[in-house]
PDB file of C-alpha atoms and ligand atoms in Angstrom:
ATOM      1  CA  UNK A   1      97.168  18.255 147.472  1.00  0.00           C
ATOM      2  CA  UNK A   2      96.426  17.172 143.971  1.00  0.00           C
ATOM      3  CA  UNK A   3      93.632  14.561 143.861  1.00  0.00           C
ATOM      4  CA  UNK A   4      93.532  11.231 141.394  1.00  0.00           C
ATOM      5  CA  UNK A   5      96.886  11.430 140.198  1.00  0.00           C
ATOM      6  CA  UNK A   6      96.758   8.224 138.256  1.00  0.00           C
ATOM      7  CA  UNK A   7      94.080   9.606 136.078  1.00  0.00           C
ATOM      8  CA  UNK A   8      96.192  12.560 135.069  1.00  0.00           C
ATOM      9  CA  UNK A   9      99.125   9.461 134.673  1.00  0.00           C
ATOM     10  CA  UNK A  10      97.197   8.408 132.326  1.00  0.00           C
ATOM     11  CA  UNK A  11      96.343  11.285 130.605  1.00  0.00           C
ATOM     12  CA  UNK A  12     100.184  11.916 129.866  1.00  0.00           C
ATOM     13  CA  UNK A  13     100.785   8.567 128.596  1.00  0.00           C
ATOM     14  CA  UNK A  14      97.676   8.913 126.422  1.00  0.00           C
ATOM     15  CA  UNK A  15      98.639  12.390 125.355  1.00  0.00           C
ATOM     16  CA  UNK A  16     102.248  10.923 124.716  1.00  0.00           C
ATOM     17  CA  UNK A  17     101.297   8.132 122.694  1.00  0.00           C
ATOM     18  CA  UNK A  18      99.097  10.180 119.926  1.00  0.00           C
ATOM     19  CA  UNK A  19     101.777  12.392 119.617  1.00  0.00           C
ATOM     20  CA  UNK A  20     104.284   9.180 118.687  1.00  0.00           C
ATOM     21  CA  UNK A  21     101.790   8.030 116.386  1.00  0.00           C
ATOM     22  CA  UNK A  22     100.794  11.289 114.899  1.00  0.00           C
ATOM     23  CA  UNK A  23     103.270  14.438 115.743  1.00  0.00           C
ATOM     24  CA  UNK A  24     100.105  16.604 113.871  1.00  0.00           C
ATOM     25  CA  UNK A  25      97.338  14.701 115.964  1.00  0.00           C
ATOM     26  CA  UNK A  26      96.725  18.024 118.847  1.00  0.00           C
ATOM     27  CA  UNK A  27      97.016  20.572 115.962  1.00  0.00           C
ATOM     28  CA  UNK A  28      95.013  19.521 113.777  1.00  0.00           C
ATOM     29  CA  UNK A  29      92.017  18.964 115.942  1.00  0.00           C
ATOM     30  CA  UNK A  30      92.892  22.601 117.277  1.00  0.00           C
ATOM     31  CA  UNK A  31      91.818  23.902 113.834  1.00  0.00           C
ATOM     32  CA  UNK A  32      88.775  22.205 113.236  1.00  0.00           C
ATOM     33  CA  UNK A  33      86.073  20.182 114.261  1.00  0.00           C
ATOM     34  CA  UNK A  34      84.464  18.345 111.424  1.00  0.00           C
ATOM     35  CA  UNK A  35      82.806  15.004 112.493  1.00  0.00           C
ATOM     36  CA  UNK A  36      80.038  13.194 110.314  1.00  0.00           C
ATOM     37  CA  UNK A  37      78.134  11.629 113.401  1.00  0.00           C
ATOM     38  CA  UNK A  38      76.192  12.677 116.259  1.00  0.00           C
ATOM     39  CA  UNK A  39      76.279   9.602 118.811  1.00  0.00           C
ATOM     40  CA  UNK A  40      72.888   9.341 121.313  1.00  0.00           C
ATOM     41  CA  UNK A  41      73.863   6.766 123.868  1.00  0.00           C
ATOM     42  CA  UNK A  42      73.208   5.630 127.321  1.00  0.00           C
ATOM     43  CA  UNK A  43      75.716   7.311 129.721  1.00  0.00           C
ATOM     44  CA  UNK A  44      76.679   3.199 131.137  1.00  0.00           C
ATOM     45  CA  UNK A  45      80.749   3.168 131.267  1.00  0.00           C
ATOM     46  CA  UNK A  46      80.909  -0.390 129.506  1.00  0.00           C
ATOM     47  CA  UNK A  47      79.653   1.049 126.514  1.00  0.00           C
ATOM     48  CA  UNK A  48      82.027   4.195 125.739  1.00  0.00           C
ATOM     49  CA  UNK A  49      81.047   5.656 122.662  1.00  0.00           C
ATOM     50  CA  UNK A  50      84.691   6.137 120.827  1.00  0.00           C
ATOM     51  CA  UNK A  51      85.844   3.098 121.564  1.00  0.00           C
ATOM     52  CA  UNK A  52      83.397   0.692 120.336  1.00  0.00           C
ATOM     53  CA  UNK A  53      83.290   2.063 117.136  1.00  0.00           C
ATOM     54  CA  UNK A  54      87.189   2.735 116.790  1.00  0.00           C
ATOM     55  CA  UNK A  55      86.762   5.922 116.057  1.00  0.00           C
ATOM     56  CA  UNK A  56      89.276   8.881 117.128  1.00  0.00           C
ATOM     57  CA  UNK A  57      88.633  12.443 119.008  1.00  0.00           C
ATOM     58  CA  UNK A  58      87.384  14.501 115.972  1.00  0.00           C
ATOM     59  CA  UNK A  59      84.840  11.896 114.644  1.00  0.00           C
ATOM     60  CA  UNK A  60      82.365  11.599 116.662  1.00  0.00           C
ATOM     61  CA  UNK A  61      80.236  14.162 117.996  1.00  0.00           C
ATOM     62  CA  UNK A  62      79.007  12.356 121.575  1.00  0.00           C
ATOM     63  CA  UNK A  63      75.846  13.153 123.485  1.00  0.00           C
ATOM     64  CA  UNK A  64      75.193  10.142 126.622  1.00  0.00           C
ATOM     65  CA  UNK A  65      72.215  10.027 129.205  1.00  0.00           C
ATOM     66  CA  UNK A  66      70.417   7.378 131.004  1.00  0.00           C
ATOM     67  CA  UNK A  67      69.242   5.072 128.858  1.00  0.00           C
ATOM     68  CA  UNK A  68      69.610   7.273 125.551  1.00  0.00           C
ATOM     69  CA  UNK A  69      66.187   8.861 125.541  1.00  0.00           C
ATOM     70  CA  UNK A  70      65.615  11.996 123.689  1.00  0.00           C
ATOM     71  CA  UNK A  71      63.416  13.679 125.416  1.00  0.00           C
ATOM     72  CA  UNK A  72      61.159  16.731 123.292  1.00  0.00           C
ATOM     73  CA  UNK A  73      61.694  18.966 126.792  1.00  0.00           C
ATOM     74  CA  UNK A  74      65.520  18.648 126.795  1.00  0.00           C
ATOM     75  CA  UNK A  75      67.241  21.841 126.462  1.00  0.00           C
ATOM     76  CA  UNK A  76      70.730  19.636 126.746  1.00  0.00           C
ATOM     77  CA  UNK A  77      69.689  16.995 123.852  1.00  0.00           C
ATOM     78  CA  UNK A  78      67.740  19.801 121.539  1.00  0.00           C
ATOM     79  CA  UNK A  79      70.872  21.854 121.670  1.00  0.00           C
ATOM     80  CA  UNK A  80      73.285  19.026 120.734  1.00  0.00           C
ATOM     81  CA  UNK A  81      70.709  18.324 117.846  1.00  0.00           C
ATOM     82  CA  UNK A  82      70.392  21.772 116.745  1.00  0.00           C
ATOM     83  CA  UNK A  83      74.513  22.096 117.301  1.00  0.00           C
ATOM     84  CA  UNK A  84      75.860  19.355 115.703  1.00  0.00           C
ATOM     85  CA  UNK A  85      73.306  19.801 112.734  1.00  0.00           C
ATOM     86  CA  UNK A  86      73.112  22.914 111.827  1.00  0.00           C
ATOM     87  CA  UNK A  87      76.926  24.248 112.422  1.00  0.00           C
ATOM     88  CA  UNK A  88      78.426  20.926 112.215  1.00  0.00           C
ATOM     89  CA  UNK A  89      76.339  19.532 109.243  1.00  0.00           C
ATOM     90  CA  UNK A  90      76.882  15.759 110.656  1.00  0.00           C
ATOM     91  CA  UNK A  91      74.993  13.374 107.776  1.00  0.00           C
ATOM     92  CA  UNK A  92      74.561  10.306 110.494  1.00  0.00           C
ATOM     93  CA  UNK A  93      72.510  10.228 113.932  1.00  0.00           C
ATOM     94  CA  UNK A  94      73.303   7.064 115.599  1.00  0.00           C
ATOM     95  CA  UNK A  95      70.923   6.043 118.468  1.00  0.00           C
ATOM     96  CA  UNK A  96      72.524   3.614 120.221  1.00  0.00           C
ATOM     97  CA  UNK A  97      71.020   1.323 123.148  1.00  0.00           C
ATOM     98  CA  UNK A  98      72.614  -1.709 124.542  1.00  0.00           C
ATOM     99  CA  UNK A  99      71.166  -4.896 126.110  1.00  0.00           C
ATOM    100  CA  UNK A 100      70.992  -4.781 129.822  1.00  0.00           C
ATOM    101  CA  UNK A 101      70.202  -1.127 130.260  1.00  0.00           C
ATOM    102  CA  UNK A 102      69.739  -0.927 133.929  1.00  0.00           C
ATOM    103  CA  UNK A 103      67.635   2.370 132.695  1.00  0.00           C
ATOM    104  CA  UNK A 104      65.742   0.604 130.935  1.00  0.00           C
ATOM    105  CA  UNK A 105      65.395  -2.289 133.683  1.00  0.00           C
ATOM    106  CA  UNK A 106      63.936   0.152 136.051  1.00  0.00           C
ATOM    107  CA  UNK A 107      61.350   0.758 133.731  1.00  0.00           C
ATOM    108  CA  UNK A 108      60.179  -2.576 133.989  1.00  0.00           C
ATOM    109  CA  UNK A 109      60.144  -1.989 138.148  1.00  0.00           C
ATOM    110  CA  UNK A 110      58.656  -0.275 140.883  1.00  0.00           C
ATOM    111  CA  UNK A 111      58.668   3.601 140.687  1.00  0.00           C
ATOM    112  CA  UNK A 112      61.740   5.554 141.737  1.00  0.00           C
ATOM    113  CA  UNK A 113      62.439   8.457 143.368  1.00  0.00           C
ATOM    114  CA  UNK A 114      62.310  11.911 141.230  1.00  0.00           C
ATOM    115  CA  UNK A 115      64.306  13.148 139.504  1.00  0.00           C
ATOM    116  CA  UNK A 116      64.983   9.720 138.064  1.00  0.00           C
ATOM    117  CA  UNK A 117      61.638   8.819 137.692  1.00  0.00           C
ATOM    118  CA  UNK A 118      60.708  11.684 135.592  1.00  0.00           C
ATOM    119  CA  UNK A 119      63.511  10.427 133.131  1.00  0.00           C
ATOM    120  CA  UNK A 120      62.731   6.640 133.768  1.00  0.00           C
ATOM    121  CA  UNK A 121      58.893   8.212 133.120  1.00  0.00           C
ATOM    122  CA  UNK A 122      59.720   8.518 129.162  1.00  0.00           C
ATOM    123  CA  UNK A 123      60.545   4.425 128.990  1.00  0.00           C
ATOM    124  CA  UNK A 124      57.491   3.364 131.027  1.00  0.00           C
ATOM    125  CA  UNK A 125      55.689   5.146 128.040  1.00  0.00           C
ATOM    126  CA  UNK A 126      57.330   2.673 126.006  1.00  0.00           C
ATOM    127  CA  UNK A 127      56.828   0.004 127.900  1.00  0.00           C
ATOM    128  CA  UNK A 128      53.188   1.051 127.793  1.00  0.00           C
ATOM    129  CA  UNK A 129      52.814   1.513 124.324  1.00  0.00           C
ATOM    130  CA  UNK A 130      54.184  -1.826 123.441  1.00  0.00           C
ATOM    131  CA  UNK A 131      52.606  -3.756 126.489  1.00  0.00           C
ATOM    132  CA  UNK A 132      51.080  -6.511 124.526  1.00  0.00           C
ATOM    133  CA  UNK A 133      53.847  -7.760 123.106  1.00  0.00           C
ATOM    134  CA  UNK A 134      56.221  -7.701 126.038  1.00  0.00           C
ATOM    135  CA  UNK A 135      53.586  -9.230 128.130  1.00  0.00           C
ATOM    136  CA  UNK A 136      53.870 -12.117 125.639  1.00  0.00           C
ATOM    137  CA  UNK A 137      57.358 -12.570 126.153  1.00  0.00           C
ATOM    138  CA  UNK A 138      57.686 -14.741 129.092  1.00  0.00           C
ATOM    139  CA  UNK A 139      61.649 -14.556 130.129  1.00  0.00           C
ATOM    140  CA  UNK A 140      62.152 -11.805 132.227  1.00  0.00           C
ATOM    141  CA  UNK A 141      65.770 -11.135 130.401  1.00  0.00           C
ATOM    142  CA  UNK A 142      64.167 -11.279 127.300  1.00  0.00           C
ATOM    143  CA  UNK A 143      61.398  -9.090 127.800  1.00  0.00           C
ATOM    144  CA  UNK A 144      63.794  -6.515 128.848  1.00  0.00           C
ATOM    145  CA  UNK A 145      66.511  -6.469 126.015  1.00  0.00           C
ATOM    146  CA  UNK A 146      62.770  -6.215 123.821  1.00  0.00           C
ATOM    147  CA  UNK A 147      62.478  -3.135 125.898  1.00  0.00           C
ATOM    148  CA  UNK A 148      65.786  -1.920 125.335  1.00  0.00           C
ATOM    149  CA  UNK A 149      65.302  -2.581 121.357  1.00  0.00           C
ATOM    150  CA  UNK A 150      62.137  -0.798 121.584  1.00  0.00           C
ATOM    151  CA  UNK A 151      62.958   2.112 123.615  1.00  0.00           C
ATOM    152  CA  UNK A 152      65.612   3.015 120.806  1.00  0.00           C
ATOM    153  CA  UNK A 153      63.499   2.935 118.256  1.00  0.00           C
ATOM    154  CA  UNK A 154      60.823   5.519 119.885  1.00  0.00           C
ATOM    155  CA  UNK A 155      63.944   7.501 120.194  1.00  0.00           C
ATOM    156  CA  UNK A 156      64.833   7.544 116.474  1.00  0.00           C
ATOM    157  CA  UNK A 157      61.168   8.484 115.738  1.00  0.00           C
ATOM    158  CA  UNK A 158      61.144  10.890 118.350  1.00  0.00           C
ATOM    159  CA  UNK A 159      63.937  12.435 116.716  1.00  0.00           C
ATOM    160  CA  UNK A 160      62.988  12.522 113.197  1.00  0.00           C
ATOM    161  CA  UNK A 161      59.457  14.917 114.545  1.00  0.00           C
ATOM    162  CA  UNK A 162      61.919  17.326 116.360  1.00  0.00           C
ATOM    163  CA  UNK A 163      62.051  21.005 114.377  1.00  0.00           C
ATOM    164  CA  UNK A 164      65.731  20.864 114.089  1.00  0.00           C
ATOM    165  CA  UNK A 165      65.669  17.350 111.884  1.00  0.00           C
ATOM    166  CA  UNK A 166      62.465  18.606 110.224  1.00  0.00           C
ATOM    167  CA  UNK A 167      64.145  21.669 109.012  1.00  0.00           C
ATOM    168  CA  UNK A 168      67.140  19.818 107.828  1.00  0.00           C
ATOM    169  CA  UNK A 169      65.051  17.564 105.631  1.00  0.00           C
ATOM    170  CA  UNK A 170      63.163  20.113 104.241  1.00  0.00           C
ATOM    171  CA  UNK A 171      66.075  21.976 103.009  1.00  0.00           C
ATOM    172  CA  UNK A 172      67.645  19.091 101.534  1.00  0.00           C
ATOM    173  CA  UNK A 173      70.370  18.520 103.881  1.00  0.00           C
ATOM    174  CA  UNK A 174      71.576  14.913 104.284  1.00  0.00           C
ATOM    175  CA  UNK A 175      70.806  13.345 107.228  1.00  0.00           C
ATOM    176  CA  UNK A 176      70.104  10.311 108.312  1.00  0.00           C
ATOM    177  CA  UNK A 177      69.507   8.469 111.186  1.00  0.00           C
ATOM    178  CA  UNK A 178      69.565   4.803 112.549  1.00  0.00           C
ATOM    179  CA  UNK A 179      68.689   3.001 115.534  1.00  0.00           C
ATOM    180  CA  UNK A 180      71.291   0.440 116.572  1.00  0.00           C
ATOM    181  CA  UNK A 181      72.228  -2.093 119.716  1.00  0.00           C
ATOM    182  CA  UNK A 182      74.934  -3.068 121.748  1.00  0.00           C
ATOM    183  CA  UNK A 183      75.204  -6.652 123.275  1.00  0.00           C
ATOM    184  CA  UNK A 184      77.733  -6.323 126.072  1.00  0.00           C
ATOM    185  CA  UNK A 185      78.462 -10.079 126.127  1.00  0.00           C
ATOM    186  CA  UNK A 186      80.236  -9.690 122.441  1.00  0.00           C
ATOM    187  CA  UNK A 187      80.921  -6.214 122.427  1.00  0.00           C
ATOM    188  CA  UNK A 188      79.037  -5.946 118.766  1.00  0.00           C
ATOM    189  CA  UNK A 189      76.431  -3.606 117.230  1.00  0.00           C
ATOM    190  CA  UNK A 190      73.397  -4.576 115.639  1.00  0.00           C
ATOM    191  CA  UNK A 191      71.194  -2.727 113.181  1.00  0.00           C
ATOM    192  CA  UNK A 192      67.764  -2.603 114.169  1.00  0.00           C
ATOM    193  CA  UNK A 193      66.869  -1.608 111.003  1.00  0.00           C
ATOM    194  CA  UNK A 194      64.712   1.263 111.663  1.00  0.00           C
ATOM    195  CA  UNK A 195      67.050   4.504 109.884  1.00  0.00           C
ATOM    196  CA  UNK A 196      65.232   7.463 108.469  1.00  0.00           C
ATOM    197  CA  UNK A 197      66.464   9.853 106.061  1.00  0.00           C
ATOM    198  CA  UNK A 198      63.145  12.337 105.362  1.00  0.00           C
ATOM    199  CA  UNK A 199      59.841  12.481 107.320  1.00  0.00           C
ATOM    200  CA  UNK A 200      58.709   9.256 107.665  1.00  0.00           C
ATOM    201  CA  UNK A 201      55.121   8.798 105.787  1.00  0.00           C
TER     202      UNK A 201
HETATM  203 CO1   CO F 301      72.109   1.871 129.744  1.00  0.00          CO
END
């Protein structure tokens, strides 16, 4: 019995169509693996890393969690990090959050039940660092997508004090890396503004 056969359908008629457009395409990413970004983003399937930025397999080096929090503990993040810098010499960490992050929602709620609240734990410290200023917003919606805006930026700070970036930096190696947002209602990014590209002062 072969289960979900439409998926694997659809993975012929995908496979199919990159070879009409590019006889090469399978080959050449047999070779090598050579992408200039490393992509942090929440594991939600409306925001699909690839896609959203048009970029093709081979570009984009891709790690996804709940809610896109790099955690200093994480064995799975660190190694990405310490992977995709130091044998893939990516220039470009993107952090990217998106509005209506039901992680980041359930930050704002009741506790959970473990393990997810030990992973929701590292946005309530967030949350808790920035309480003033969300307690001044007075929309619920609105105090959330703060949240999510806020939570992304720890993240990028967080990852500028981790070993692996530190290291990088010091030897000179380019690297830089941005915090960014995406709305789901227009399907665009948005700078926040906050990239790094040495030890911030
Ligand atoms: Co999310």
């Amino acid at each position: 019995m072969r289960f979900l056969p439409q998926i694997f359908e659809r993975n012929r008629a995908w496979a199919e169509r990159q070879r009409a457009q590019d006889p090469e395409f399978f080959e050449r990413l047999c070779a090598i693996q050579h992408p200039s970004y490393l992509w942090i983003g929440c594991a939600d399937s409306r925001v699909p890393a690839n896609e959203i930025v048009g970029m093709a397999p081979g570009e984009l080096f891709v790690h996804r969690n709940v809610a896109n929090v790099v955690c200093r503990e994480d064995q799975n993040a660190l190694s990405v990090l310490q992977y995709s810098i130091d044998t893939l010499h990516i220039s470009h960490i993107i952090v990217c959050g998106h509005y209506r992050c039901g992680g980041v929602q359930a930050a704002l709620g009741p506790p959970l039940t473990q393990p997810l609240e030990g992973w929701i734990a590292h946005i309530r410290r967030v949350r808790e660092e920035h309480a003033a200023e969300l307690a001044a917003i007075p929309d619920d919606e609105a105090r959330w997508h703060r949240l999510c805006e806020l939570n992304v930026i720890a993240q990028v700070r967080i990852l500028a004090e981790t070993p692996t970036v530190v290291n990088a930096w010091k030897r000179g190696q380019t690297l830089d890396i941005h915090g960014w947002i995406y709305d789901l209602h227009d399907g665009l990014l948005r700078d926040l503004n906050v990239s790094l590209n040495g030890v911030p002062k």
